[in-house]
Tab-separated table of C-alpha atoms (C1' of nucleotides) in Angstrom:
chain	number	residue	atom	x	y	z
A	48	UNK	CA	-18.970	-26.017	12.781
A	49	UNK	CA	-16.544	-23.350	11.934
A	50	UNK	CA	-16.298	-20.006	13.524
A	51	UNK	CA	-18.762	-17.267	14.147
A	52	UNK	CA	-19.086	-14.778	11.313
A	53	UNK	CA	-16.387	-12.164	11.065
A	54	UNK	CA	-18.611	-9.128	11.293
A	55	UNK	CA	-22.190	-8.081	11.033
A	56	UNK	CA	-23.025	-7.216	7.490
A	57	UNK	CA	-25.708	-4.814	8.625
A	58	UNK	CA	-24.706	-1.478	10.030
A	59	UNK	CA	-21.263	-1.620	8.528
A	60	UNK	CA	-20.102	1.766	7.418
A	61	UNK	CA	-18.564	2.214	4.008
A	62	UNK	CA	-16.794	4.989	2.247
A	63	UNK	CA	-13.969	7.262	3.274
A	64	UNK	CA	-12.585	7.041	6.762
A	65	UNK	CA	-12.922	9.970	9.078
A	66	UNK	CA	-10.047	11.197	11.245
A	67	UNK	CA	-11.900	10.010	14.314
A	68	UNK	CA	-12.090	6.515	12.936
A	69	UNK	CA	-8.442	6.656	12.037
A	70	UNK	CA	-7.516	7.703	15.536
A	71	UNK	CA	-9.551	4.953	17.072
A	72	UNK	CA	-8.049	2.377	14.789
A	73	UNK	CA	-4.499	3.587	15.245
A	74	UNK	CA	-4.807	3.776	18.977
A	75	UNK	CA	-6.214	0.293	19.158
A	76	UNK	CA	-3.488	-1.150	16.973
A	77	UNK	CA	-1.009	0.872	18.919
A	78	UNK	CA	-2.063	-0.952	21.985
A	79	UNK	CA	-2.678	-4.410	20.646
A	80	UNK	CA	-0.635	-4.535	17.500
A	81	UNK	CA	-1.896	-5.362	14.043
A	82	UNK	CA	-3.739	-8.571	13.521
A	83	UNK	CA	-6.919	-9.942	15.022
A	84	UNK	CA	-8.763	-7.750	12.599
A	85	UNK	CA	-11.952	-9.522	13.390
A	86	UNK	CA	-11.911	-8.205	16.929
A	87	UNK	CA	-11.220	-4.621	16.036
A	88	UNK	CA	-14.730	-3.495	15.081
A	89	UNK	CA	-16.262	-4.957	18.200
A	90	UNK	CA	-13.519	-3.805	20.547
A	91	UNK	CA	-13.283	-0.309	19.189
A	92	UNK	CA	-16.882	0.295	18.297
A	93	UNK	CA	-15.937	1.123	14.767
A	94	UNK	CA	-18.742	0.507	12.356
A	95	UNK	CA	-16.352	-1.006	9.889
A	96	UNK	CA	-15.774	-4.556	8.875
A	97	UNK	CA	-12.502	-6.158	9.788
A	98	UNK	CA	-11.435	-6.164	6.205
A	99	UNK	CA	-11.898	-2.460	5.914
A	100	UNK	CA	-9.900	-1.906	9.096
A	101	UNK	CA	-7.056	-4.006	7.817
A	102	UNK	CA	-7.014	-2.205	4.478
A	103	UNK	CA	-7.115	1.183	6.105
A	104	UNK	CA	-4.212	0.252	8.315
A	105	UNK	CA	-2.050	-1.375	5.690
A	106	UNK	CA	-2.679	1.157	2.957
A	107	UNK	CA	-2.827	4.368	4.877
A	108	UNK	CA	-2.228	4.410	8.600
A	109	UNK	CA	0.632	1.987	8.975
A	110	UNK	CA	3.875	3.707	9.970
A	111	UNK	CA	6.612	3.755	7.423
A	112	UNK	CA	4.415	4.525	4.488
A	113	UNK	CA	5.638	7.127	2.121
A	114	UNK	CA	2.946	8.819	0.163
A	115	UNK	CA	3.001	11.096	-2.799
A	116	UNK	CA	5.414	11.386	-5.649
A	117	UNK	CA	7.230	8.342	-6.832
A	118	UNK	CA	10.855	8.960	-7.597
A	119	UNK	CA	12.536	7.958	-10.778
A	120	UNK	CA	14.317	5.252	-8.875
A	121	UNK	CA	11.084	3.882	-7.586
A	122	UNK	CA	9.613	3.966	-11.052
A	123	UNK	CA	12.496	1.946	-12.371
A	124	UNK	CA	12.193	-0.512	-9.563
A	125	UNK	CA	8.497	-0.960	-10.212
A	126	UNK	CA	8.976	-1.374	-13.932
A	127	UNK	CA	11.702	-3.922	-13.477
A	128	UNK	CA	9.888	-5.803	-10.799
A	129	UNK	CA	6.666	-5.780	-12.764
A	130	UNK	CA	8.553	-7.276	-15.681
A	131	UNK	CA	9.860	-9.904	-13.346
A	132	UNK	CA	6.869	-10.637	-11.171
A	133	UNK	CA	3.913	-9.508	-13.234
A	134	UNK	CA	1.001	-7.866	-11.481
A	135	UNK	CA	1.902	-9.290	-8.125
A	136	UNK	CA	1.713	-5.977	-6.395
A	137	UNK	CA	2.212	-7.292	-2.905
A	138	UNK	CA	5.421	-8.953	-3.972
A	139	UNK	CA	6.564	-5.811	-5.714
A	140	UNK	CA	5.665	-3.748	-2.687
A	141	UNK	CA	7.826	-5.964	-0.532
A	142	UNK	CA	10.828	-4.575	-2.372
A	143	UNK	CA	9.628	-1.033	-1.854
A	144	UNK	CA	8.933	-1.123	1.869
A	145	UNK	CA	7.702	2.430	1.986
A	146	UNK	CA	5.022	1.840	-0.600
A	147	UNK	CA	1.852	-0.155	-0.334
A	148	UNK	CA	0.730	-2.599	-2.935
A	149	UNK	CA	-2.328	-0.481	-3.532
A	150	UNK	CA	-0.201	2.574	-4.119
A	151	UNK	CA	2.067	0.766	-6.517
A	152	UNK	CA	-0.857	-0.730	-8.309
A	153	UNK	CA	-2.507	2.643	-8.695
A	154	UNK	CA	0.699	4.222	-9.839
A	155	UNK	CA	1.259	1.505	-12.355
A	156	UNK	CA	-2.229	1.766	-13.751
A	157	UNK	CA	-2.280	5.538	-13.893
A	158	UNK	CA	1.284	6.436	-14.783
A	159	UNK	CA	3.645	3.698	-15.716
A	160	UNK	CA	1.414	1.708	-18.002
A	161	UNK	CA	0.776	4.770	-20.070
A	162	UNK	CA	4.404	5.710	-19.980
A	163	UNK	CA	5.462	2.321	-21.219
A	164	UNK	CA	2.840	2.270	-23.943
A	165	UNK	CA	3.883	5.684	-25.161
A	166	UNK	CA	7.472	4.607	-25.131
A	167	UNK	CA	6.698	1.540	-27.147
A	168	UNK	CA	4.827	3.590	-29.694
A	169	UNK	CA	7.684	6.032	-29.966
A	170	UNK	CA	10.124	3.232	-30.500
A	171	UNK	CA	7.853	1.533	-32.981
A	172	UNK	CA	7.567	-1.602	-30.933
A	173	UNK	CA	3.851	-1.579	-30.679
A	174	UNK	CA	3.376	-5.049	-32.003
A	175	UNK	CA	0.218	-5.830	-30.083
A	176	UNK	CA	2.103	-7.984	-27.636
A	177	UNK	CA	0.945	-6.245	-24.545
A	178	UNK	CA	3.094	-8.208	-22.225
A	179	UNK	CA	3.187	-5.509	-19.606
A	180	UNK	CA	-0.521	-5.689	-19.082
A	181	UNK	CA	-0.514	-9.424	-19.016
A	182	UNK	CA	-2.906	-9.400	-21.958
A	183	UNK	CA	-0.748	-11.342	-24.332
A	184	UNK	CA	-2.845	-14.451	-24.039
A	185	UNK	CA	-4.482	-13.943	-27.398
A	186	UNK	CA	-1.193	-13.683	-29.159
A	187	UNK	CA	0.143	-16.595	-27.211
A	188	UNK	CA	-2.733	-18.712	-28.329
A	189	UNK	CA	-1.650	-18.218	-31.897
A	190	UNK	CA	1.744	-19.719	-31.460
A	191	UNK	CA	2.653	-23.287	-30.944
A	192	UNK	CA	3.148	-24.706	-27.504
A	193	UNK	CA	6.828	-25.240	-28.127
A	194	UNK	CA	7.321	-21.687	-29.207
A	195	UNK	CA	5.358	-20.443	-26.245
A	196	UNK	CA	7.449	-22.419	-23.831
A	197	UNK	CA	10.660	-21.123	-25.333
A	198	UNK	CA	9.331	-17.631	-25.197
A	199	UNK	CA	8.356	-18.122	-21.618
A	200	UNK	CA	11.843	-19.292	-20.884
A	201	UNK	CA	13.230	-16.224	-22.550
A	202	UNK	CA	10.815	-14.070	-20.647
A	203	UNK	CA	12.046	-15.506	-17.395
A	204	UNK	CA	15.588	-14.834	-18.430
A	205	UNK	CA	14.707	-11.293	-19.389
A	206	UNK	CA	12.969	-10.752	-16.103
A	207	UNK	CA	15.981	-12.039	-14.218
A	208	UNK	CA	18.155	-9.586	-16.049
A	209	UNK	CA	15.694	-6.900	-15.152
A	210	UNK	CA	15.951	-7.769	-11.496
A	211	UNK	CA	19.725	-7.650	-11.750
A	212	UNK	CA	19.427	-4.140	-13.075
A	213	UNK	CA	16.924	-3.232	-10.434
A	214	UNK	CA	19.222	-4.448	-7.711
A	215	UNK	CA	22.166	-2.585	-9.129
A	216	UNK	CA	20.164	0.632	-9.073
A	217	UNK	CA	20.406	0.665	-5.334
A	218	UNK	CA	24.017	1.645	-5.323
A	219	UNK	CA	23.275	5.226	-6.247
A	220	UNK	CA	24.349	7.372	-3.291
A	221	UNK	CA	22.373	10.148	-1.678
A	222	UNK	CA	19.150	9.129	-3.189
A	223	UNK	CA	16.498	9.865	-0.659
A	224	UNK	CA	14.450	6.986	-1.922
A	225	UNK	CA	17.345	4.771	-2.443
A	226	UNK	CA	15.929	1.980	-0.430
A	227	UNK	CA	18.190	-0.962	-0.478
A	228	UNK	CA	16.525	-4.265	-0.876
A	229	UNK	CA	15.491	-5.615	2.491
A	230	UNK	CA	18.502	-7.811	2.764
A	231	UNK	CA	20.770	-4.818	2.414
A	232	UNK	CA	19.214	-2.662	5.058
A	233	UNK	CA	21.167	-4.101	7.898
A	234	UNK	CA	24.350	-3.615	5.995
A	235	UNK	CA	23.817	0.094	5.747
A	236	UNK	CA	23.279	1.423	9.211
A	237	UNK	CA	24.601	4.773	8.160
A	238	UNK	CA	21.873	5.302	5.637
A	239	UNK	CA	19.629	6.961	8.154
A	240	UNK	CA	16.118	7.637	7.068
A	241	UNK	CA	14.663	10.957	7.927
A	242	UNK	CA	11.634	9.745	9.670
A	243	UNK	CA	9.413	12.705	9.065
A	244	UNK	CA	10.016	12.875	5.377
A	245	UNK	CA	10.732	9.390	4.260
A	246	UNK	CA	8.797	7.468	6.834
A	247	UNK	CA	5.591	9.237	7.425
A	248	UNK	CA	4.159	7.968	10.630
A	249	UNK	CA	0.567	7.084	10.867
A	250	UNK	CA	0.003	10.002	13.159
A	251	UNK	CA	1.479	12.280	10.592
A	252	UNK	CA	-0.791	10.808	8.006
A	253	UNK	CA	-3.735	11.411	10.230
A	254	UNK	CA	-2.627	14.926	10.950
A	255	UNK	CA	-2.336	15.662	7.262
A	256	UNK	CA	-5.693	14.118	6.724
A	257	UNK	CA	-7.113	16.214	9.482
A	258	UNK	CA	-5.719	19.370	8.031
A	259	UNK	CA	-7.272	18.579	4.700
A	260	UNK	CA	-10.428	17.605	6.418
A	261	UNK	CA	-10.565	20.887	8.245
A	262	UNK	CA	-9.994	22.725	5.023
A	263	UNK	CA	-12.557	20.805	3.069
A	264	UNK	CA	-15.201	20.336	5.662
A	265	UNK	CA	-17.133	23.577	6.165
A	266	UNK	CA	-19.926	21.844	7.974
A	267	UNK	CA	-19.206	20.445	11.357
A	268	UNK	CA	-21.908	18.031	12.239
A	269	UNK	CA	-20.640	16.716	15.519
A	270	UNK	CA	-19.225	18.268	18.587
A	271	UNK	CA	-15.896	16.702	17.914
A	272	UNK	CA	-15.940	18.060	14.428
A	273	UNK	CA	-16.568	21.514	15.693
A	274	UNK	CA	-13.746	21.067	18.101
A	275	UNK	CA	-11.531	20.113	15.210
A	276	UNK	CA	-12.529	23.237	13.383
A	277	UNK	CA	-11.210	25.218	16.281
A	278	UNK	CA	-7.904	23.527	15.790
A	279	UNK	CA	-7.302	25.460	12.623
A	280	UNK	CA	-6.551	28.428	14.831
A	281	UNK	CA	-3.732	26.616	16.455
A	282	UNK	CA	-1.252	27.816	13.898
A	283	UNK	CA	-0.693	24.334	12.568
A	284	UNK	CA	0.109	23.061	16.010
A	285	UNK	CA	-2.047	20.043	16.201
A	286	UNK	CA	-1.807	17.829	19.160
A	287	UNK	CA	-2.566	14.241	19.700
A	288	UNK	CA	-3.398	13.038	23.112
A	289	UNK	CA	-6.109	11.989	25.448
A	290	UNK	CA	-7.105	8.924	23.566
A	291	UNK	CA	-8.047	7.116	26.640
A	292	UNK	CA	-8.288	3.435	26.902
A	293	UNK	CA	-10.850	2.894	29.556
A	294	UNK	CA	-10.229	-0.785	29.717
A	295	UNK	CA	-6.979	-1.758	28.167
A	296	UNK	CA	-7.496	-5.371	28.868
A	297	UNK	CA	-10.604	-5.343	26.797
A	298	UNK	CA	-9.104	-3.128	24.219
A	299	UNK	CA	-11.927	-0.630	24.235
A	300	UNK	CA	-10.807	2.700	22.926
A	301	UNK	CA	-12.643	5.795	23.963
A	302	UNK	CA	-12.200	9.238	22.653
A	303	UNK	CA	-12.597	11.439	25.672
A	304	UNK	CA	-15.798	13.325	24.961
A	305	UNK	CA	-15.105	16.320	27.070
A	306	UNK	CA	-11.827	17.020	25.453
A	307	UNK	CA	-12.838	16.392	21.927
A	308	UNK	CA	-10.336	16.091	19.218
A	309	UNK	CA	-8.668	19.369	19.802
A	310	UNK	CA	-6.941	17.839	22.730
A	311	UNK	CA	-6.747	14.587	20.950
A	312	UNK	CA	-4.250	15.865	18.483
A	313	UNK	CA	-1.081	17.625	19.203
A	314	UNK	CA	0.921	17.842	16.070
A	315	UNK	CA	3.617	20.393	15.771
A	316	UNK	CA	3.947	20.729	12.068
A	317	UNK	CA	5.557	24.110	12.047
A	318	UNK	CA	8.837	22.520	11.228
A	319	UNK	CA	8.835	19.463	9.107
A	320	UNK	CA	12.232	18.438	10.240
A	321	UNK	CA	11.327	18.550	13.850
A	322	UNK	CA	7.941	17.114	14.212
A	323	UNK	CA	6.543	16.321	17.585
A	324	UNK	CA	3.764	13.926	17.065
A	325	UNK	CA	1.514	11.517	18.723
A	326	UNK	CA	3.382	8.291	18.707
A	327	UNK	CA	6.880	7.777	19.900
A	328	UNK	CA	9.448	5.964	17.869
A	329	UNK	CA	12.276	4.615	19.907
A	330	UNK	CA	15.744	3.689	18.810
A	331	UNK	CA	14.629	0.437	17.391
A	332	UNK	CA	11.962	2.163	15.418
A	333	UNK	CA	9.395	1.083	17.950
A	334	UNK	CA	6.111	2.793	17.559
A	335	UNK	CA	4.755	3.157	21.018
A	336	UNK	CA	2.782	5.133	23.502
A	337	UNK	CA	4.156	6.491	26.744
A	338	UNK	CA	2.045	3.872	28.346
A	339	UNK	CA	4.303	1.338	26.786
A	340	UNK	CA	7.332	3.047	28.170
A	341	UNK	CA	5.980	3.427	31.641
A	342	UNK	CA	2.964	1.630	32.892
A	343	UNK	CA	2.678	3.995	35.802
A	344	UNK	CA	2.286	6.946	33.564
A	345	UNK	CA	-0.840	8.831	34.395
A	346	UNK	CA	-1.234	9.880	30.817
A	347	UNK	CA	-2.204	6.422	29.799
A	348	UNK	CA	-3.170	6.186	26.213
A	349	UNK	CA	-1.649	9.445	25.119
A	350	UNK	CA	0.668	8.914	22.264
A	351	UNK	CA	3.570	10.989	21.400
A	352	UNK	CA	5.730	10.832	18.381
A	353	UNK	CA	9.201	12.073	18.770
A	354	UNK	CA	10.913	12.143	15.471
A	355	UNK	CA	14.506	11.136	15.783
A	356	UNK	CA	15.937	11.643	12.361
A	357	UNK	CA	19.464	10.935	13.420
A	358	UNK	CA	18.803	7.620	14.956
A	359	UNK	CA	20.816	4.899	13.339
A	360	UNK	CA	19.089	1.991	11.735
A	361	UNK	CA	15.668	3.465	12.018
A	362	UNK	CA	13.249	0.853	10.877
A	363	UNK	CA	9.677	1.792	11.614
A	364	UNK	CA	8.441	-1.529	10.429
A	365	UNK	CA	10.113	-3.026	13.451
A	366	UNK	CA	9.194	-2.710	17.027
A	367	UNK	CA	5.771	-2.884	18.465
A	368	UNK	CA	4.329	-4.080	15.247
A	369	UNK	CA	6.290	-7.216	15.490
A	370	UNK	CA	3.715	-9.426	13.968
A	371	UNK	CA	3.580	-7.374	10.839
A	372	UNK	CA	7.269	-6.799	10.960
A	373	UNK	CA	7.892	-10.475	11.082
A	374	UNK	CA	5.686	-11.001	8.109
A	375	UNK	CA	7.489	-8.290	6.225
A	376	UNK	CA	10.803	-9.819	7.010
A	377	UNK	CA	9.648	-13.109	5.680
A	378	UNK	CA	8.225	-11.712	2.511
A	379	UNK	CA	11.050	-9.337	1.923
A	380	UNK	CA	14.162	-11.200	2.786
A	381	UNK	CA	13.535	-14.718	1.751
A	382	UNK	CA	12.317	-14.130	-1.791
A	383	UNK	CA	15.071	-11.694	-2.585
A	384	UNK	CA	17.766	-13.913	-1.212
A	385	UNK	CA	16.475	-16.807	-3.196
A	386	UNK	CA	16.186	-14.698	-6.275
A	387	UNK	CA	19.647	-13.378	-5.876
A	388	UNK	CA	21.034	-16.838	-5.467
A	389	UNK	CA	19.054	-17.932	-8.429
A	390	UNK	CA	20.362	-15.054	-10.439
A	391	UNK	CA	23.937	-15.576	-9.484
A	392	UNK	CA	23.927	-19.324	-9.926
A	393	UNK	CA	22.120	-19.213	-13.175
A	394	UNK	CA	23.663	-16.189	-14.756
A	395	UNK	CA	26.593	-17.948	-16.325
A	396	UNK	CA	24.632	-20.888	-17.546
A	397	UNK	CA	22.030	-18.640	-19.068
A	398	UNK	CA	24.550	-16.459	-20.809
A	399	UNK	CA	25.403	-19.207	-23.227
A	400	UNK	CA	21.804	-19.661	-24.226
A	401	UNK	CA	21.084	-15.996	-24.316
A	402	UNK	CA	21.775	-15.308	-27.941
A	403	UNK	CA	19.588	-17.998	-29.378
A	404	UNK	CA	16.821	-17.499	-26.888
A	405	UNK	CA	16.776	-13.770	-27.266
A	406	UNK	CA	16.307	-14.238	-30.931
A	407	UNK	CA	13.184	-16.200	-30.257
A	408	UNK	CA	12.065	-13.804	-27.619
A	409	UNK	CA	12.115	-10.805	-29.882
A	410	UNK	CA	8.552	-11.476	-30.800
A	411	UNK	CA	7.438	-11.120	-27.234
A	412	UNK	CA	6.384	-8.123	-25.307
A	413	UNK	CA	8.748	-5.695	-23.678
A	414	UNK	CA	12.301	-6.864	-23.570
A	415	UNK	CA	15.056	-5.946	-21.217
A	416	UNK	CA	16.364	-3.399	-23.666
A	417	UNK	CA	12.975	-1.755	-23.764
A	418	UNK	CA	12.667	-1.565	-20.055
A	419	UNK	CA	16.142	-0.269	-19.479
A	420	UNK	CA	15.955	2.271	-22.248
A	421	UNK	CA	12.852	3.843	-20.907
A	422	UNK	CA	14.647	6.528	-18.993
B	242	DA	C1'	-17.743	31.163	-15.359
B	243	DA	C1'	-19.537	26.779	-16.804
B	244	DT	C1'	-18.791	22.249	-18.088
B	245	DG	C1'	-17.142	18.040	-19.776
B	246	DA	C1'	-13.237	14.788	-20.056
B	247	DG	C1'	-9.619	12.702	-18.116
B	248	DA	C1'	-6.619	11.701	-14.118
B	249	DC	C1'	-6.056	10.200	-9.660
B	250	DC	C1'	-6.631	7.325	-5.692
B	251	DA	C1'	-9.049	5.465	-1.560
B	252	DA	C1'	-11.887	1.928	-0.834
B	253	DC	C1'	-14.676	-1.949	-2.106
B	254	DC	C1'	-15.410	-6.559	-4.228
B	255	DG	C1'	-14.524	-11.146	-5.164
B	256	DC	C1'	-11.427	-14.780	-5.145
B	257	DT	C1'	-7.928	-17.887	-3.051
B	258	DG	C1'	-5.046	-20.479	0.180
B	259	DG	C1'	-4.464	-21.527	4.782
B	260	DT	C1'	-6.515	-22.231	9.361
B	261	DT	C1'	-9.814	-23.538	12.748
B	262	DG	C1'	-13.417	-26.002	15.174
C	183	DC	C1'	-12.612	-34.860	6.787
C	184	DC	C1'	-15.191	-30.926	5.987
C	185	DA	C1'	-17.459	-26.627	6.288
C	186	DA	C1'	-16.833	-22.068	7.800
C	187	DC	C1'	-13.834	-18.514	8.569
C	188	DC	C1'	-9.640	-15.469	8.267
C	189	DA	C1'	-6.243	-12.886	6.052
C	190	DG	C1'	-4.340	-11.418	2.030
C	191	DC	C1'	-4.241	-10.352	-2.802
C	192	DG	C1'	-5.408	-8.290	-7.324
C	193	DG	C1'	-9.046	-6.166	-10.047
C	194	DT	C1'	-12.364	-2.761	-10.234
C	195	DT	C1'	-15.208	1.116	-8.979
C	196	DG	C1'	-16.732	5.571	-7.882
C	197	DG	C1'	-15.915	10.042	-5.840
C	198	DT	C1'	-13.042	13.997	-6.215
C	199	DC	C1'	-9.847	16.912	-8.399
C	200	DT	C1'	-7.621	19.152	-12.383
C	201	DC	C1'	-7.431	21.008	-16.699
C	202	DA	C1'	-8.777	22.160	-21.276
C	203	DT	C1'	-12.416	24.091	-24.003
DNA sequence: AATGAGACCAACCGCTGGTTG
DNA sequence: CCAACCAGCGGTTGGTCTCAT
């Protein structure tokens, strides 16, 4: 009955991923697309469980991920959406396509939660109703069921207002991180994303990782590692290539031993605005290898990223990663559309009840006024 | 310079709903 | 129908880094 186990529990590697592992994973997904995580460890030889591979891909290697500083706009979006959705980080992340749920969650826990708490203290609203943390259960238990239900109703109303505000934030022009909600993206073909800055490709992520790795790894234990060390003399010109797929049909990914990783990577990072990387992104945002463009290409398996910052409607979540893209479309478009409809249809009806309900809701956690006055 | 505390974040753990055989 | 599995999610952990003392 059932299926065979997903992966061997013994011999599964844990801990931080190495650049080699990243390359193997990326190249495999490049060829086969995301999904079938169960097959990845066996087909690639990675000593990682499928779960770990999926997490590594979705949180770090996936193209279109922006890492680093959150903008004020993103902060606002997260705060509003957290007020609306609670700690449903995946749902929140669906409205910030460049950010992963893990990233948002970490940012919330390390920055925003503190920020909000400090703000509440400053405003003298620290009434032990820690709604933002979802720890208001104790206080809720002290109130009657009727009161709780009315408060919940008010909370929903407040959250809807918050989403309205969050949506309206997107109209600010020239904001580099002014990501329209998914439903708006197609309406703004002119809002071209600079792929190398806003959408960091997975190859770029790996290259950055490699650079850090080279800096922080004085000891080179393997031949490939020593090869990588030599790359530091390349004046930041890393190059990706020669990830050979010996048997594409079986999905086995081999890193060519003789060439090591110095030929594996070719990453021209001398100019951030003109990055030539390992994986090509076509006009549709497709993330592909030359092999995908031309099956007769002798350089099978060599990826090449050609950043095309001026391409219209660049959507790296599209393209070869259609499975994931499809999922994103479903999670991004449908909920927002429904929410918007909900908001619009209900706004007028709710307005009449607002005054009395808000009066009840004052005893709750953070209100709309608190969230909007934060900045 | 040493060190301890706090911040940060990548990755793991455990749970859940849906799917498969 | 049911047990096993898969994929995804949110909570938590632990290693590393930064900064103050």
